[in-house]
Amino acid sequence: MANDLRILCWNANGLLQQQQELQVVLESEKIDVCLISETHFTRQSIIKFKNYKIYHTIHPENTAKGGSAVIIRNCINHFEELKYQTEEIQATVVNIRTKNHYINVIGIYCPPKHPLKEKEYLEFFSKLGKTFIMGGDFNAKNTHWGSRLSTTKGKELLKAIRKHDCHVLSTGKPTYWPTDPNKIPDLIDFFIIKNISATYVQIEESQDLSSDHSPILLTLSENIIQIESNPTLVNKHTNWDGFRKTLDKEINLKVPLKNEEQLEKEVQKFVHDIQQAAWGNTPNIKRKTKGNSYPRQIRELIAEKRRARRIWQQTRVPQNKTKLNNLTQQLRREIKNLNDELFKNSLRRLTNDSSTDYSLWRATKRIKRPIMQIPPIRTTGEKWARNNEDKAIRFAEHLEKIFQPYDDESFDYEITTEEVSQESEEIPLTTVNEIVDVINTNINAKKCPGYDLITAGILKELPRKALVKLTNLINAAIRIKVVPTLWKIAEIIMIPKPGKPPHLTSSYRPISLLPVISKLFEKLLIKRLMPIIERKKLIPNHQFGFRAQHSTIEQVHRITNTIEKALEEKKVCSTIFLDVAQAFDKVWHEGLNHKLRTLLPVQYAKILESYLKGRFFRIKLEDAYSGLKEIRAGVPQGSVLGPVLYLLYTNDLPSLEHNTVATFADDTAILAVGKSNEESTQSLQSAITEIYNWTKRWRIKLNESKSVHINFTNKQTAHIPVFINEVIIPHANTAKYLGMTLDAKLRWKEHVKKKREELGLKYRKMYWLIGRNSVLSTYNKLLLYKQILKPVWTYGIQLWGCTKQSNIDIIQRFQNKVLREIVDAPWYIRNKDLHRDLNVDFVSNEIQKNARRHIDRLQQHVNIEATQLLNNTGLVRRLKRTKPFELV
């Protein structure tokens, strides 16, 4: 028999009708064993496959439904061992001989109407032998093997699998494709294995057969199967001296760069030379294929168990069987104890530094980034994109529609050439030393590369000649005011949004990966652009987003300060938190270029126009790619210039004299204060109407249904609706702005409640690391608490710290609980002693420290809107409320 055994698992939904199709697949894909569900055979059914032997089990009622089968190649040494024939389970068991072992392969079908329990599954598993591979349609769903949800039947099956010491193998992708278009595909076909290491098994999806189920293919190898890694240009064995020598030979500095065509050609050759030099000096890493290296004691126990098994198989004496069972149980206990000790040792060795490659943070990585399955994507009509290629194409088509400006009739503003700036200011050229400084200090080496696979680490290894060439290319782009096309191609990966329907393209967030040379160019350009923006004060004071020395807390403080004054003066503060639909993706290029020509010197406007024009993207989904698609709207995601361009595009947002406008990028809040609800609402409506007219002019769309209207007041007032485009804005008693929950009376109770819920969820995921039973060092446990849990409740503490003591106590009790479990403190140890010995401040002390830093920061702030928060002149003090400046 060959080193690899290829096992296909498929629900045929009637095998007689699929005979010819299956015969072709068996031969073309060189299938050794095929496990079939739903054969629909009866006792009268006859079917044959050339070069294969078939064994099958029918439904106990002898009706053409259900049933299972095993189709096996004639040349494989095998025999049928069992037919399991009940209404709940129909299974066919065949024993095959590999080079070194006997393995039972089982084709199974479990009808959906029977709610099997753990006991029934265990009874069935006990009849399958010690080593088996079982595949089929279990009609049981569980997120453990990649289903959308977990059913009762799936939960019971998982309990039995764990209790019987089995493992599940699945693709994580749907296998059942319902004919009803309203139903969503799901995963119910998978493999269950026992006493087979997963390192010798590979599973993949297949689209070769047609029924309402797609097949899955398992490869069992005699050798460890190696997983292919993502393509890279370099690895830890790269010969950097050879890399630099190769580049020195290939690069030619005596090439003219006078026009766009020459620049494009040389940029393309430069990227190609780097790639070839990296590949040519990077050997392939041969991974070690050693198995488990058990200590001598366990290896001797394994050998003794094998001898006992041979003796029992030869003699069949009951005493020998008892000895074999005892050795098996002893070996199982020893291995379990060893694994437990290895796990404890691995926890002890976790550190937060480079000595162990930051193993502590890698262990907690899955807490922040949960793995989510990628289901099929619904296309037009009733069709589904099943494989990665189809999904990538579907995502690309979806984003291509998004990266288009709004062009409906409501946006009828025409761009004119009036009021265009005639200011001229040449863009300073760069130098090799400046480029080296930016590469070494301002390019994040941990960021993923773009489509060209060139990383920041590669740029740091460039020889002097290559750096001179790169300098010439960037200076040529600055001189002729053209950004090369290769610097404007983005590779996009799609990340599912939590809580959204995963089969819709709109439920995914695009993450754009740009070439690192493009990022270098942008950083050099923005370094020259920002002094002009600051000198001309092109960004309004109410905009705190993407600005140095501006934070979210200071913007929220502006809002809460206005609300506090209104509450003290018995007024009403009517507020709308606006939601801008696809703010960064729908920026109108023609309108943005017009504003850039108006605001900036002509040289900067021209190069930024070239930067926006002719941008492309492609979708990357695992090993599949879409074609290139053009971007016709929006500012580049993942870029340095993109956020600044958005701020310039929205810098003339209307602001009425008696209203407060607070913007952080596209997060916008409009506040209007009045003596009555009617007065404040009327003022707010006037401001919203003016803003809506401005958005129409610049092709920005407000999302009325996701915007929130809230009245901050201690009065009992009737709700007066506010309209955007004749649509009523939803009214609420709480609103979330920049991560902080504001309630109608600004008591912070809802904010503290939500933070406590978030802390509970994160702590449960981390308990295996910092709980009582963890052997992780106390230092590392405290470090995890301070770096992951503590920032959750300290965010905005300089504002929500004004809440009453009972709300602060909620967070304090959580901290007490965590500290006690970190050190496994007995009940009689005081919380005060715990905080002192662990050098952890109480929540009240944290409030004071953060409030002091906040006040000091405001005193030195560069924005007058922030410094005015310290002006308490004429402050009315009617209510017994703590102010932020009183927390120190």
Tab-separated table of C-alpha atoms in Angstrom, residues 146-507:
chain	number	residue	atom	x	y	z
A	146	GLY	CA	-17.174	24.654	12.639
A	147	SER	CA	-20.977	24.717	12.489
A	148	ARG	CA	-22.798	28.052	12.685
A	149	LEU	CA	-24.446	27.100	15.976
A	150	SER	CA	-24.621	24.284	18.515
A	151	THR	CA	-27.681	22.029	18.706
A	152	THR	CA	-28.578	19.667	21.548
A	153	LYS	CA	-27.584	16.700	19.418
A	154	GLY	CA	-24.242	18.311	18.644
A	155	LYS	CA	-23.571	18.994	22.327
A	156	GLU	CA	-24.336	15.381	23.249
A	157	LEU	CA	-22.060	14.092	20.485
A	158	LEU	CA	-19.217	16.358	21.641
A	159	LYS	CA	-19.561	15.020	25.206
A	160	ALA	CA	-19.305	11.439	23.907
A	161	ILE	CA	-16.326	12.302	21.691
A	162	ARG	CA	-14.431	13.776	24.618
A	163	LYS	CA	-15.363	10.995	27.007
A	164	HIS	CA	-14.271	8.318	24.518
A	165	ASP	CA	-10.988	10.192	23.912
A	166	CYS	CA	-11.690	10.846	20.238
A	167	HIS	CA	-10.949	13.856	18.043
A	168	VAL	CA	-12.943	15.704	15.395
A	169	LEU	CA	-11.512	16.630	12.002
A	170	SER	CA	-13.411	19.030	9.762
A	171	THR	CA	-12.733	21.705	7.177
A	172	GLY	CA	-14.600	24.333	9.187
A	173	LYS	CA	-16.629	25.079	6.053
A	174	PRO	CA	-20.221	24.101	5.216
A	175	THR	CA	-20.916	20.675	3.751
A	176	TYR	CA	-24.730	20.845	3.561
A	177	TRP	CA	-26.255	23.085	0.894
A	178	PRO	CA	-30.061	23.250	1.355
A	179	THR	CA	-32.240	23.669	-1.708
A	180	ASP	CA	-34.378	26.190	0.177
A	181	PRO	CA	-32.751	29.603	-0.531
A	182	ASN	CA	-33.944	30.916	2.833
A	183	LYS	CA	-31.853	28.333	4.680
A	184	ILE	CA	-28.161	28.896	5.305
A	185	PRO	CA	-25.565	26.176	4.533
A	186	ASP	CA	-23.947	24.497	7.510
A	187	LEU	CA	-21.390	21.885	8.491
A	188	ILE	CA	-22.776	18.438	9.464
A	189	ASP	CA	-20.337	16.102	7.625
A	190	PHE	CA	-16.989	15.485	9.306
A	191	PHE	CA	-14.560	12.840	10.538
A	192	ILE	CA	-14.070	11.421	14.027
A	193	ILE	CA	-10.754	9.681	14.725
A	194	LYS	CA	-9.372	7.705	17.662
A	195	ASN	CA	-5.758	6.839	18.466
A	196	ILE	CA	-4.511	8.585	15.317
A	197	SER	CA	-2.286	11.650	15.646
A	198	ALA	CA	-3.629	14.719	13.872
A	199	THR	CA	-0.089	15.476	12.633
A	200	TYR	CA	-0.411	12.528	10.222
A	201	VAL	CA	-3.775	13.648	8.887
A	202	GLN	CA	-4.791	16.349	6.431
A	203	ILE	CA	-8.373	17.282	5.602
A	204	GLU	CA	-9.613	19.412	2.720
A	205	GLU	CA	-12.855	20.312	1.022
A	206	SER	CA	-13.875	19.079	-2.417
A	207	GLN	CA	-16.410	20.305	-4.954
A	208	ASP	CA	-16.185	17.346	-7.351
A	209	LEU	CA	-19.549	15.662	-6.663
A	210	SER	CA	-23.092	16.989	-7.035
A	211	SER	CA	-25.726	16.538	-4.362
A	212	ASP	CA	-27.005	18.732	-1.553
A	213	HIS	CA	-23.806	17.828	0.340
A	214	SER	CA	-20.217	18.550	-0.668
A	215	PRO	CA	-17.573	15.843	-0.046
A	216	ILE	CA	-14.565	16.146	2.234
A	217	LEU	CA	-11.249	14.421	1.686
A	218	LEU	CA	-8.956	13.050	4.413
A	219	THR	CA	-5.366	12.032	3.736
A	220	LEU	CA	-3.741	9.639	6.224
A	221	SER	CA	0.031	9.596	5.806
A	222	GLU	CA	2.817	7.408	7.172
A	223	ASN	CA	4.816	10.618	7.663
A	224	ILE	CA	4.003	13.850	9.447
A	225	ILE	CA	2.055	16.139	7.115
A	226	GLN	CA	3.560	19.616	6.905
A	227	ILE	CA	1.299	22.646	6.650
A	228	GLU	CA	2.167	25.148	3.947
A	229	SER	CA	2.954	28.602	5.298
A	230	ASN	CA	2.160	31.958	3.717
A	231	PRO	CA	4.600	33.013	0.994
A	232	THR	CA	7.465	35.219	2.184
A	233	LEU	CA	10.545	36.701	0.601
A	234	VAL	CA	12.896	36.020	3.520
A	235	ASN	CA	13.230	33.921	6.656
A	236	LYS	CA	15.676	33.590	9.541
A	237	HIS	CA	18.186	31.799	7.301
A	238	THR	CA	18.368	34.522	4.639
A	239	ASN	CA	21.911	35.352	3.518
A	240	TRP	CA	21.799	39.126	3.858
A	241	ASP	CA	25.356	39.614	2.601
A	242	GLY	CA	24.448	37.734	-0.571
A	243	PHE	CA	21.208	39.743	-0.788
A	244	ARG	CA	23.120	43.031	-0.734
A	245	LYS	CA	25.726	41.832	-3.244
A	246	THR	CA	22.998	40.699	-5.655
A	247	LEU	CA	21.248	44.075	-5.443
A	248	ASP	CA	24.490	45.963	-5.998
A	249	LYS	CA	24.983	44.046	-9.249
A	250	GLU	CA	21.445	44.551	-10.541
A	251	ILE	CA	20.781	48.201	-9.661
A	252	ASN	CA	21.689	50.845	-12.195
A	253	LEU	CA	21.805	54.428	-10.913
A	254	LYS	CA	22.496	56.020	-14.302
A	255	VAL	CA	18.921	55.867	-15.543
A	256	PRO	CA	16.946	59.017	-16.445
A	257	LEU	CA	13.823	59.727	-14.355
A	258	LYS	CA	12.342	62.682	-16.204
A	259	ASN	CA	8.783	61.575	-16.934
A	260	GLU	CA	6.030	59.327	-15.651
A	261	GLU	CA	6.806	56.442	-18.026
A	262	GLN	CA	10.444	56.238	-16.935
A	263	LEU	CA	9.456	56.438	-13.271
A	264	GLU	CA	6.892	53.628	-13.580
A	265	LYS	CA	9.397	51.390	-15.374
A	266	GLU	CA	12.168	51.927	-12.809
A	267	VAL	CA	9.864	51.448	-9.810
A	268	GLN	CA	8.725	48.144	-11.273
A	269	LYS	CA	12.341	47.039	-11.880
A	270	PHE	CA	13.389	48.097	-8.353
A	271	VAL	CA	10.657	45.978	-6.745
A	272	HIS	CA	11.533	43.049	-9.035
A	273	ASP	CA	15.247	43.292	-8.180
A	274	ILE	CA	14.512	43.236	-4.414
A	275	GLN	CA	12.230	40.224	-4.776
A	276	GLN	CA	14.701	38.230	-6.893
A	277	ALA	CA	17.614	39.068	-4.600
A	278	ALA	CA	15.610	37.963	-1.548
A	279	TRP	CA	14.383	34.723	-3.102
A	280	GLY	CA	17.810	33.893	-4.471
A	281	ASN	CA	19.446	34.204	-1.041
A	282	THR	CA	16.745	32.566	1.075
A	283	PRO	CA	16.814	28.771	1.490
A	284	ASN	CA	13.681	26.769	2.150
A	285	ILE	CA	13.292	25.756	5.779
A	286	LYS	CA	13.020	22.009	6.285
A	287	ARG	CA	10.852	21.487	9.295
A	288	LYS	CA	11.669	18.751	11.768
A	289	THR	CA	9.354	15.771	11.649
A	290	LYS	CA	10.177	14.166	14.963
A	291	GLY	CA	7.354	12.747	16.994
A	292	ASN	CA	6.852	13.043	20.728
A	293	SER	CA	10.145	12.661	22.617
A	294	TYR	CA	8.893	10.938	25.752
A	295	PRO	CA	11.258	10.336	28.704
A	296	ARG	CA	12.933	6.965	29.111
A	297	GLN	CA	10.462	5.733	31.738
A	298	ILE	CA	7.474	6.161	29.396
A	299	ARG	CA	9.325	4.705	26.405
A	300	GLU	CA	10.099	1.580	28.419
A	301	LEU	CA	6.444	1.378	29.489
A	302	ILE	CA	5.331	1.634	25.833
A	303	ALA	CA	7.681	-1.225	24.862
A	304	GLU	CA	6.385	-3.346	27.745
A	305	LYS	CA	2.797	-2.705	26.709
A	306	ARG	CA	3.559	-3.731	23.123
A	307	ARG	CA	5.135	-6.984	24.328
A	308	ALA	CA	2.082	-7.681	26.471
A	309	ARG	CA	-0.207	-7.021	23.501
A	310	ARG	CA	1.724	-9.473	21.295
A	311	ILE	CA	1.619	-12.141	24.008
A	312	TRP	CA	-2.127	-11.720	24.476
A	313	GLN	CA	-2.803	-11.804	20.718
A	314	GLN	CA	-0.838	-15.071	20.468
A	315	THR	CA	-2.221	-16.825	23.572
A	316	ARG	CA	-5.620	-15.235	24.252
A	317	VAL	CA	-5.149	-16.089	27.932
A	318	PRO	CA	-7.348	-13.934	30.238
A	319	GLN	CA	-4.440	-13.233	32.630
A	320	ASN	CA	-2.413	-11.778	29.763
A	321	LYS	CA	-5.357	-9.593	28.799
A	322	THR	CA	-5.570	-8.302	32.380
A	323	LYS	CA	-1.857	-7.477	32.340
A	324	LEU	CA	-2.269	-5.641	29.017
A	325	ASN	CA	-5.196	-3.611	30.391
A	326	ASN	CA	-3.230	-2.679	33.512
A	327	LEU	CA	-0.255	-1.527	31.460
A	328	THR	CA	-2.545	0.467	29.151
A	329	GLN	CA	-4.118	2.280	32.101
A	330	GLN	CA	-0.726	2.896	33.713
A	331	LEU	CA	0.669	4.307	30.459
A	332	ARG	CA	-2.363	6.561	30.079
A	333	ARG	CA	-1.897	7.928	33.595
A	334	GLU	CA	1.824	8.504	33.094
A	335	ILE	CA	1.294	10.376	29.826
A	336	LYS	CA	-1.480	12.493	31.383
A	337	ASN	CA	0.753	13.397	34.332
A	338	LEU	CA	3.593	14.220	31.951
A	339	ASN	CA	1.362	16.457	29.810
A	340	ASP	CA	0.047	18.217	32.912
A	341	GLU	CA	3.595	18.850	34.099
A	342	LEU	CA	4.692	20.066	30.659
A	343	PHE	CA	1.730	22.466	30.591
A	344	LYS	CA	2.631	23.805	34.024
A	345	ASN	CA	6.264	24.204	33.011
A	346	SER	CA	5.250	26.036	29.839
A	347	LEU	CA	3.210	28.462	31.950
A	348	ARG	CA	6.160	28.991	34.268
A	349	ARG	CA	8.412	29.792	31.306
A	350	LEU	CA	6.110	32.457	29.838
A	351	THR	CA	7.711	35.896	29.791
A	352	ASN	CA	6.904	39.299	28.387
A	353	ASP	CA	10.309	39.902	26.798
A	354	SER	CA	12.258	38.831	23.733
A	355	SER	CA	14.036	35.968	25.540
A	356	THR	CA	11.055	33.710	24.782
A	357	ASP	CA	9.776	35.691	21.786
A	358	TYR	CA	7.179	37.437	23.980
A	359	SER	CA	5.512	34.106	24.772
A	360	LEU	CA	3.230	35.635	27.416
A	361	TRP	CA	1.532	37.913	24.894
A	362	ARG	CA	1.334	35.175	22.275
A	363	ALA	CA	-0.476	33.001	24.830
A	364	THR	CA	-3.063	35.737	25.328
A	365	LYS	CA	-3.353	36.611	21.646
A	366	ARG	CA	-6.402	34.419	21.075
A	367	ILE	CA	-8.207	36.324	23.839
A	368	LYS	CA	-8.118	39.495	21.751
A	369	ARG	CA	-8.562	37.867	18.344
A	370	PRO	CA	-10.989	34.957	18.446
A	371	ILE	CA	-10.878	32.632	15.454
A	372	MET	CA	-14.091	32.762	13.444
A	373	GLN	CA	-15.178	30.455	10.665
A	374	ILE	CA	-15.584	31.769	7.125
A	375	PRO	CA	-18.853	30.376	5.727
A	376	PRO	CA	-19.972	30.492	2.094
A	377	ILE	CA	-20.916	33.892	0.712
A	378	ARG	CA	-24.322	34.450	-0.853
A	379	THR	CA	-24.116	35.691	-4.409
A	380	THR	CA	-26.908	36.876	-6.663
A	381	GLY	CA	-30.129	34.907	-6.591
A	382	GLU	CA	-29.952	31.569	-4.784
A	383	LYS	CA	-26.292	30.776	-5.497
A	384	TRP	CA	-23.421	30.508	-3.060
A	385	ALA	CA	-19.712	31.207	-3.421
A	386	ARG	CA	-18.218	28.004	-2.001
A	387	ASN	CA	-14.485	27.962	-2.701
A	388	ASN	CA	-11.917	30.632	-1.913
A	389	GLU	CA	-11.619	31.797	-5.529
A	390	ASP	CA	-15.358	32.469	-5.828
A	391	LYS	CA	-15.445	34.160	-2.429
A	392	ALA	CA	-12.527	36.431	-3.326
A	393	ILE	CA	-14.268	37.449	-6.558
A	394	ARG	CA	-17.520	38.116	-4.694
A	395	PHE	CA	-15.770	40.252	-2.065
A	396	ALA	CA	-13.975	42.192	-4.806
A	397	GLU	CA	-17.260	42.905	-6.599
A	398	HIS	CA	-18.799	44.072	-3.314
A	399	LEU	CA	-15.923	46.440	-2.486
A	400	GLU	CA	-15.779	47.741	-6.051
A	401	LYS	CA	-19.348	48.994	-5.581
A	402	ILE	CA	-18.466	50.537	-2.225
A	403	PHE	CA	-15.402	52.375	-3.553
A	404	GLN	CA	-17.633	54.505	-5.796
A	405	PRO	CA	-18.899	58.019	-5.006
A	406	TYR	CA	-22.576	58.599	-4.322
A	407	ASP	CA	-24.116	59.606	-7.636
A	408	ASP	CA	-27.876	59.703	-7.056
A	409	GLU	CA	-29.913	62.795	-7.908
A	410	SER	CA	-29.842	64.227	-4.382
A	411	PHE	CA	-26.120	64.973	-4.806
A	412	ASP	CA	-26.291	67.577	-7.544
A	413	TYR	CA	-23.427	69.930	-6.626
A	414	GLU	CA	-21.104	70.839	-9.475
A	415	ILE	CA	-17.436	71.609	-8.889
A	416	THR	CA	-16.264	74.980	-10.223
A	417	THR	CA	-12.759	76.296	-10.761
A	418	GLU	CA	-13.360	79.363	-8.605
A	419	GLU	CA	-11.461	80.036	-5.387
A	420	VAL	CA	-8.526	77.843	-6.353
A	421	SER	CA	-5.337	78.685	-4.460
A	422	GLN	CA	-2.540	80.153	-6.571
A	423	GLU	CA	-0.011	79.717	-3.777
A	424	SER	CA	3.207	78.031	-4.864
A	425	GLU	CA	5.616	76.208	-2.598
A	426	GLU	CA	8.054	73.614	-3.881
A	427	ILE	CA	8.091	70.284	-2.057
A	428	PRO	CA	11.541	69.715	-0.498
A	429	LEU	CA	13.366	66.677	-1.858
A	430	THR	CA	14.531	63.927	0.438
A	431	THR	CA	17.984	62.547	1.184
A	432	VAL	CA	19.415	59.095	1.796
A	433	ASN	CA	20.007	59.900	5.476
A	434	GLU	CA	16.403	61.019	5.932
A	435	ILE	CA	15.105	57.816	4.319
A	436	VAL	CA	17.361	55.667	6.515
A	437	ASP	CA	16.130	57.538	9.605
A	438	VAL	CA	12.461	57.026	8.689
A	439	ILE	CA	13.024	53.322	7.925
A	440	ASN	CA	14.783	52.736	11.238
A	441	THR	CA	12.513	54.787	13.490
A	442	ASN	CA	9.143	55.275	11.825
A	443	ILE	CA	8.338	52.045	9.935
A	444	ASN	CA	6.787	49.287	12.037
A	445	ALA	CA	8.722	46.090	11.353
A	446	LYS	CA	5.845	43.924	12.642
A	447	LYS	CA	3.336	45.124	10.060
A	448	CYS	CA	2.304	42.714	7.324
A	449	PRO	CA	3.744	43.403	3.870
A	450	GLY	CA	1.676	44.376	0.855
A	451	TYR	CA	1.194	42.460	-2.377
A	452	ASP	CA	4.939	42.704	-3.219
A	453	LEU	CA	5.927	40.866	0.048
A	454	ILE	CA	8.616	43.488	0.789
A	455	THR	CA	8.792	44.080	4.546
A	456	ALA	CA	10.322	46.820	6.689
A	457	GLY	CA	13.019	44.315	7.685
A	458	ILE	CA	14.062	44.003	4.050
A	459	LEU	CA	14.287	47.789	3.689
A	460	LYS	CA	16.590	47.897	6.724
A	461	GLU	CA	18.952	45.449	5.000
A	462	LEU	CA	19.185	47.395	1.719
A	463	PRO	CA	22.730	48.256	0.624
A	464	ARG	CA	23.778	51.883	0.163
A	465	LYS	CA	23.354	51.675	-3.613
A	466	ALA	CA	19.760	50.469	-3.256
A	467	LEU	CA	19.013	53.277	-0.780
A	468	VAL	CA	20.362	55.807	-3.260
A	469	LYS	CA	18.130	54.277	-5.953
A	470	LEU	CA	15.115	54.452	-3.646
A	471	THR	CA	15.925	58.098	-2.875
A	472	ASN	CA	16.102	58.873	-6.589
A	473	LEU	CA	12.722	57.239	-7.199
A	474	ILE	CA	11.013	59.149	-4.376
A	475	ASN	CA	12.570	62.449	-5.440
A	476	ALA	CA	11.484	61.821	-9.033
A	477	ALA	CA	7.908	61.251	-7.837
A	478	ILE	CA	8.067	64.529	-5.875
A	479	ARG	CA	9.654	66.426	-8.755
A	480	ILE	CA	7.220	65.389	-11.507
A	481	LYS	CA	4.237	65.244	-9.083
A	482	VAL	CA	3.331	61.617	-9.929
A	483	VAL	CA	2.850	58.685	-7.536
A	484	PRO	CA	3.792	55.383	-9.285
A	485	THR	CA	0.995	52.864	-9.801
A	486	LEU	CA	2.821	50.064	-7.950
A	487	TRP	CA	2.717	52.213	-4.797
A	488	LYS	CA	-1.067	52.501	-5.095
A	489	ILE	CA	-2.081	48.808	-5.127
A	490	ALA	CA	-3.664	47.515	-1.911
A	491	GLU	CA	-4.060	43.880	-0.895
A	492	ILE	CA	-7.234	43.484	1.165
A	493	ILE	CA	-8.139	40.749	3.622
A	494	MET	CA	-11.682	40.443	4.955
A	495	ILE	CA	-12.364	40.150	8.702
A	496	PRO	CA	-15.875	39.132	9.903
A	497	LYS	CA	-17.690	41.643	12.082
A	498	PRO	CA	-18.853	40.159	15.412
A	499	GLY	CA	-22.590	39.538	15.596
A	500	LYS	CA	-23.224	40.042	11.866
A	501	PRO	CA	-24.648	37.398	9.447
A	502	PRO	CA	-21.433	35.733	8.224
A	503	HIS	CA	-22.865	34.736	4.816
A	504	LEU	CA	-23.243	38.369	3.666
A	505	THR	CA	-20.395	40.342	2.118
A	506	SER	CA	-21.480	43.427	4.062
A	507	SER	CA	-20.705	41.594	7.329
